[in-house]
Amino acid sequence: MTASPADVANHRPLLTTALLRQFDTPGPRYTSYPTADRFTQTFGPEQATRALAALRGEADAAPLSLYVHVPFCESVCYYCACNKIITKHHDRATSYLDALEQELSLVVAQLGTGRPVSQLHFGGGSPTFLSDPELTRVMTALGSAFRLTPDSEVSIEVDPRTVTPSRLAHLRALGFNRLSFGVQDFDAEVQKAVHRVQSFDSVLILMQSARDLGYRSINADIIYGLPKQTPESFARTVQQLGELRPDRIALYAYAHLPERFKPQRRIAQEDLPHAGDRIAMLAGAIEGFLARDYLYIGMDHFALPGDSLAVARQEGRLQRNFQGYSTQPDCDLVALGVSAIGRIGGCYYQNAKTLPEYEGSLAAGMLPVVRGYTLDDDDLLRRDVIMALMCQGRVEFERIEKAHAVRFGAHFASELERLRVMARSGLVELDDQGIRVTAAGWFLVRAVAMVFDRHLCEAQERRGFSRVI
Ligand code: SF4
């Protein structure tokens, strides 16, 4: 039994402050397993080339997922933890797109042209930093290298400050059918405190235009835990966003790690809401979205009942990748652009994080891959268990035992022992057949998943991650 939205609504009081205190430990978001901090430099251009070349031989040519990273932003948001380059010089995009096309040609040299793609995502930075002709240029290059399947999901992250209804029309004409708006918070004081000012009306007009233009799904990101936020102010943002009715909502917790992320040093510690207020904001947002008929999909995500993410959740078809939850079958992900992370079969790889390094490798005719990871059998087994918990909220021992030739109880004896503690706290249910995440546990699902993460064995290794809540 996993947590249905009704369960969540009915049982939310089970998610007590005491539970949050006990299980709110720093942890990964499991958009991959192992997480990117485990990647090493022993995986480089040669290994990535081999992994791509291996895909060429696949007779049935399974559709790929593609990710394109555009690192530029015009101004910095103080909460930002992304890999980005702040600049007002739009001409910097030209040499970046030259490098991106060079990378594309190296990838296609291994894969062959015309490979089907069922999912294409532009992320950043701010992909809409690119002008309309520049976006046309990238889409034309991708279109001659790959073949988008008729039902493909083509999505882009949109900074409302950089687009107009006519720009959204251009994106639609290029084939984009999904938009993700960075909203974060509508409160003027909070917007000033994070250096990201955008009016409610501008977002309203853009979302309305997007609907008129026939975008299939509109997502909005909001963040709780930002400076100057209060439970009352955040409740207003939740209400305003509910009125805009995006198909999907991603509700993220702000993680204040100024020692790691320089822009966050502009945020005064005393402006941050305290733990009790953060929990109140989270609880209020969950209640607010459920009351407006959104379904709770899983970690951070809500969707309207007709949205494909909600349907996939109900049919047990959810997947998880670097963009969060996904409806696409578990496909290989080819990543393009500075700092982009890809996944091919049992390998993850990441491109250089700085522009000089990225462009330098490509100028030398090499893939700009600087680190990666090849999963061993134990990683593959644990990835299967962790993704089953994160996406379906349950693990069936028999399926895992057949897929990985292990005895679950024997292999995971110590993990099951730790889960029994969580079971006593009401986060999971355990029996001879498997593990089920309860309604209350669904809000702390990554703490449950962390039990199976062998790479998190030492406490100091966990310090760099954001908090579970
Ligand atoms: S939050 Fe987004 S728009 Fe703001 S600086 Fe970071 S990447 Fe750029």
PDB file of N, CA and C in Angstrom, residues 330-369:
ATOM      1  N   ASP A 330      12.723   3.794 -18.854  1.00  0.00           N
ATOM      2  CA  ASP A 330      14.073   3.991 -18.357  1.00  0.00           C
ATOM      3  C   ASP A 330      15.078   4.045 -19.512  1.00  0.00           C
ATOM      4  N   CYS A 331      15.197   5.214 -20.198  1.00  0.00           N
ATOM      5  CA  CYS A 331      16.054   5.230 -21.392  1.00  0.00           C
ATOM      6  C   CYS A 331      17.417   5.851 -21.120  1.00  0.00           C
ATOM      7  N   ASP A 332      18.338   5.554 -22.039  1.00  0.00           N
ATOM      8  CA  ASP A 332      19.664   6.153 -21.934  1.00  0.00           C
ATOM      9  C   ASP A 332      19.559   7.657 -22.138  1.00  0.00           C
ATOM     10  N   LEU A 333      20.378   8.386 -21.403  1.00  0.00           N
ATOM     11  CA  LEU A 333      20.330   9.851 -21.441  1.00  0.00           C
ATOM     12  C   LEU A 333      21.658  10.380 -21.983  1.00  0.00           C
ATOM     13  N   VAL A 334      21.573  11.040 -23.132  1.00  0.00           N
ATOM     14  CA  VAL A 334      22.763  11.666 -23.711  1.00  0.00           C
ATOM     15  C   VAL A 334      22.746  13.140 -23.311  1.00  0.00           C
ATOM     16  N   ALA A 335      23.826  13.607 -22.689  1.00  0.00           N
ATOM     17  CA  ALA A 335      23.861  14.975 -22.167  1.00  0.00           C
ATOM     18  C   ALA A 335      24.842  15.811 -22.970  1.00  0.00           C
ATOM     19  N   LEU A 336      24.414  17.026 -23.301  1.00  0.00           N
ATOM     20  CA  LEU A 336      25.254  17.939 -24.076  1.00  0.00           C
ATOM     21  C   LEU A 336      25.386  19.254 -23.324  1.00  0.00           C
ATOM     22  N   GLY A 337      26.577  19.826 -23.369  1.00  0.00           N
ATOM     23  CA  GLY A 337      26.774  21.137 -22.757  1.00  0.00           C
ATOM     24  C   GLY A 337      27.647  21.065 -21.528  1.00  0.00           C
ATOM     25  N   VAL A 338      28.119  22.238 -21.115  1.00  0.00           N
ATOM     26  CA  VAL A 338      29.016  22.325 -19.976  1.00  0.00           C
ATOM     27  C   VAL A 338      28.328  21.778 -18.720  1.00  0.00           C
ATOM     28  N   SER A 339      29.017  20.956 -17.972  1.00  0.00           N
ATOM     29  CA  SER A 339      28.598  20.351 -16.690  1.00  0.00           C
ATOM     30  C   SER A 339      27.449  19.342 -16.803  1.00  0.00           C
ATOM     31  N   ALA A 340      26.981  19.077 -18.016  1.00  0.00           N
ATOM     32  CA  ALA A 340      25.824  18.183 -18.186  1.00  0.00           C
ATOM     33  C   ALA A 340      26.174  16.748 -17.777  1.00  0.00           C
ATOM     34  N   ILE A 341      25.182  16.055 -17.222  1.00  0.00           N
ATOM     35  CA  ILE A 341      25.391  14.665 -16.773  1.00  0.00           C
ATOM     36  C   ILE A 341      24.528  13.731 -17.606  1.00  0.00           C
ATOM     37  N   GLY A 342      25.149  12.676 -18.127  1.00  0.00           N
ATOM     38  CA  GLY A 342      24.426  11.682 -18.917  1.00  0.00           C
ATOM     39  C   GLY A 342      24.459  10.320 -18.258  1.00  0.00           C
ATOM     40  N   ARG A 343      23.676   9.430 -18.805  1.00  0.00           N
ATOM     41  CA  ARG A 343      23.636   8.055 -18.287  1.00  0.00           C
ATOM     42  C   ARG A 343      23.466   7.094 -19.447  1.00  0.00           C
ATOM     43  N   ILE A 344      24.404   6.206 -19.615  1.00  0.00           N
ATOM     44  CA  ILE A 344      24.284   5.216 -20.678  1.00  0.00           C
ATOM     45  C   ILE A 344      24.483   3.845 -20.052  1.00  0.00           C
ATOM     46  N   GLY A 345      23.433   3.030 -20.125  1.00  0.00           N
ATOM     47  CA  GLY A 345      23.502   1.693 -19.539  1.00  0.00           C
ATOM     48  C   GLY A 345      23.921   1.780 -18.081  1.00  0.00           C
ATOM     49  N   GLY A 346      25.010   1.105 -17.757  1.00  0.00           N
ATOM     50  CA  GLY A 346      25.482   1.085 -16.373  1.00  0.00           C
ATOM     51  C   GLY A 346      26.521   2.169 -16.088  1.00  0.00           C
ATOM     52  N   CYS A 347      26.546   3.233 -16.896  1.00  0.00           N
ATOM     53  CA  CYS A 347      27.543   4.292 -16.677  1.00  0.00           C
ATOM     54  C   CYS A 347      26.875   5.651 -16.533  1.00  0.00           C
ATOM     55  N   TYR A 348      27.451   6.489 -15.678  1.00  0.00           N
ATOM     56  CA  TYR A 348      27.117   7.915 -15.639  1.00  0.00           C
ATOM     57  C   TYR A 348      28.365   8.675 -16.087  1.00  0.00           C
ATOM     58  N   TYR A 349      28.156   9.817 -16.704  1.00  0.00           N
ATOM     59  CA  TYR A 349      29.313  10.647 -17.057  1.00  0.00           C
ATOM     60  C   TYR A 349      28.945  12.117 -16.944  1.00  0.00           C
ATOM     61  N   GLN A 350      29.953  12.939 -16.678  1.00  0.00           N
ATOM     62  CA  GLN A 350      29.700  14.381 -16.551  1.00  0.00           C
ATOM     63  C   GLN A 350      30.724  15.164 -17.359  1.00  0.00           C
ATOM     64  N   ASN A 351      30.228  16.206 -18.034  1.00  0.00           N
ATOM     65  CA  ASN A 351      31.103  17.091 -18.800  1.00  0.00           C
ATOM     66  C   ASN A 351      31.823  18.081 -17.891  1.00  0.00           C
ATOM     67  N   ALA A 352      32.866  18.707 -18.444  1.00  0.00           N
ATOM     68  CA  ALA A 352      33.635  19.717 -17.718  1.00  0.00           C
ATOM     69  C   ALA A 352      32.711  20.804 -17.189  1.00  0.00           C
ATOM     70  N   LYS A 353      33.059  21.312 -15.990  1.00  0.00           N
ATOM     71  CA  LYS A 353      32.168  22.285 -15.337  1.00  0.00           C
ATOM     72  C   LYS A 353      32.490  23.725 -15.720  1.00  0.00           C
ATOM     73  N   THR A 354      33.667  23.970 -16.293  1.00  0.00           N
ATOM     74  CA  THR A 354      33.987  25.351 -16.679  1.00  0.00           C
ATOM     75  C   THR A 354      34.006  25.453 -18.197  1.00  0.00           C
ATOM     76  N   LEU A 355      33.680  26.663 -18.679  1.00  0.00           N
ATOM     77  CA  LEU A 355      33.650  26.867 -20.128  1.00  0.00           C
ATOM     78  C   LEU A 355      35.018  26.664 -20.772  1.00  0.00           C
ATOM     79  N   PRO A 356      36.110  27.203 -20.212  1.00  0.00           N
ATOM     80  CA  PRO A 356      37.402  27.000 -20.873  1.00  0.00           C
ATOM     81  C   PRO A 356      37.747  25.518 -21.028  1.00  0.00           C
ATOM     82  N   GLU A 357      37.452  24.740 -19.986  1.00  0.00           N
ATOM     83  CA  GLU A 357      37.776  23.318 -20.041  1.00  0.00           C
ATOM     84  C   GLU A 357      36.883  22.605 -21.062  1.00  0.00           C
ATOM     85  N   TYR A 358      35.597  22.957 -21.037  1.00  0.00           N
ATOM     86  CA  TYR A 358      34.627  22.357 -21.958  1.00  0.00           C
ATOM     87  C   TYR A 358      35.006  22.673 -23.405  1.00  0.00           C
ATOM     88  N   GLU A 359      35.218  23.962 -23.673  1.00  0.00           N
ATOM     89  CA  GLU A 359      35.513  24.369 -25.050  1.00  0.00           C
ATOM     90  C   GLU A 359      36.905  23.881 -25.472  1.00  0.00           C
ATOM     91  N   GLY A 360      37.835  23.822 -24.510  1.00  0.00           N
ATOM     92  CA  GLY A 360      39.187  23.362 -24.822  1.00  0.00           C
ATOM     93  C   GLY A 360      39.201  21.907 -25.284  1.00  0.00           C
ATOM     94  N   SER A 361      38.460  21.035 -24.585  1.00  0.00           N
ATOM     95  CA  SER A 361      38.406  19.620 -24.978  1.00  0.00           C
ATOM     96  C   SER A 361      37.843  19.481 -26.384  1.00  0.00           C
ATOM     97  N   LEU A 362      36.789  20.234 -26.648  1.00  0.00           N
ATOM     98  CA  LEU A 362      36.143  20.111 -27.959  1.00  0.00           C
ATOM     99  C   LEU A 362      37.044  20.656 -29.063  1.00  0.00           C
ATOM    100  N   ALA A 363      37.768  21.727 -28.743  1.00  0.00           N
ATOM    101  CA  ALA A 363      38.695  22.274 -29.744  1.00  0.00           C
ATOM    102  C   ALA A 363      39.778  21.238 -30.072  1.00  0.00           C
ATOM    103  N   ALA A 364      40.094  20.374 -29.096  1.00  0.00           N
ATOM    104  CA  ALA A 364      41.091  19.327 -29.318  1.00  0.00           C
ATOM    105  C   ALA A 364      40.459  18.064 -29.916  1.00  0.00           C
ATOM    106  N   GLY A 365      39.166  18.153 -30.234  1.00  0.00           N
ATOM    107  CA  GLY A 365      38.486  17.022 -30.891  1.00  0.00           C
ATOM    108  C   GLY A 365      38.082  15.910 -29.942  1.00  0.00           C
ATOM    109  N   MET A 366      38.016  16.228 -28.636  1.00  0.00           N
ATOM    110  CA  MET A 366      37.677  15.197 -27.627  1.00  0.00           C
ATOM    111  C   MET A 366      36.330  15.482 -26.991  1.00  0.00           C
ATOM    112  N   LEU A 367      35.618  14.440 -26.627  1.00  0.00           N
ATOM    113  CA  LEU A 367      34.417  14.644 -25.811  1.00  0.00           C
ATOM    114  C   LEU A 367      34.836  15.334 -24.504  1.00  0.00           C
ATOM    115  N   PRO A 368      34.043  16.295 -24.008  1.00  0.00           N
ATOM    116  CA  PRO A 368      34.478  17.067 -22.831  1.00  0.00           C
ATOM    117  C   PRO A 368      34.157  16.381 -21.501  1.00  0.00           C
ATOM    118  N   VAL A 369      34.154  15.040 -21.497  1.00  0.00           N
ATOM    119  CA  VAL A 369      33.801  14.290 -20.283  1.00  0.00           C
ATOM    120  C   VAL A 369      34.982  14.297 -19.326  1.00  0.00           C
TER     121      VAL A 369
END
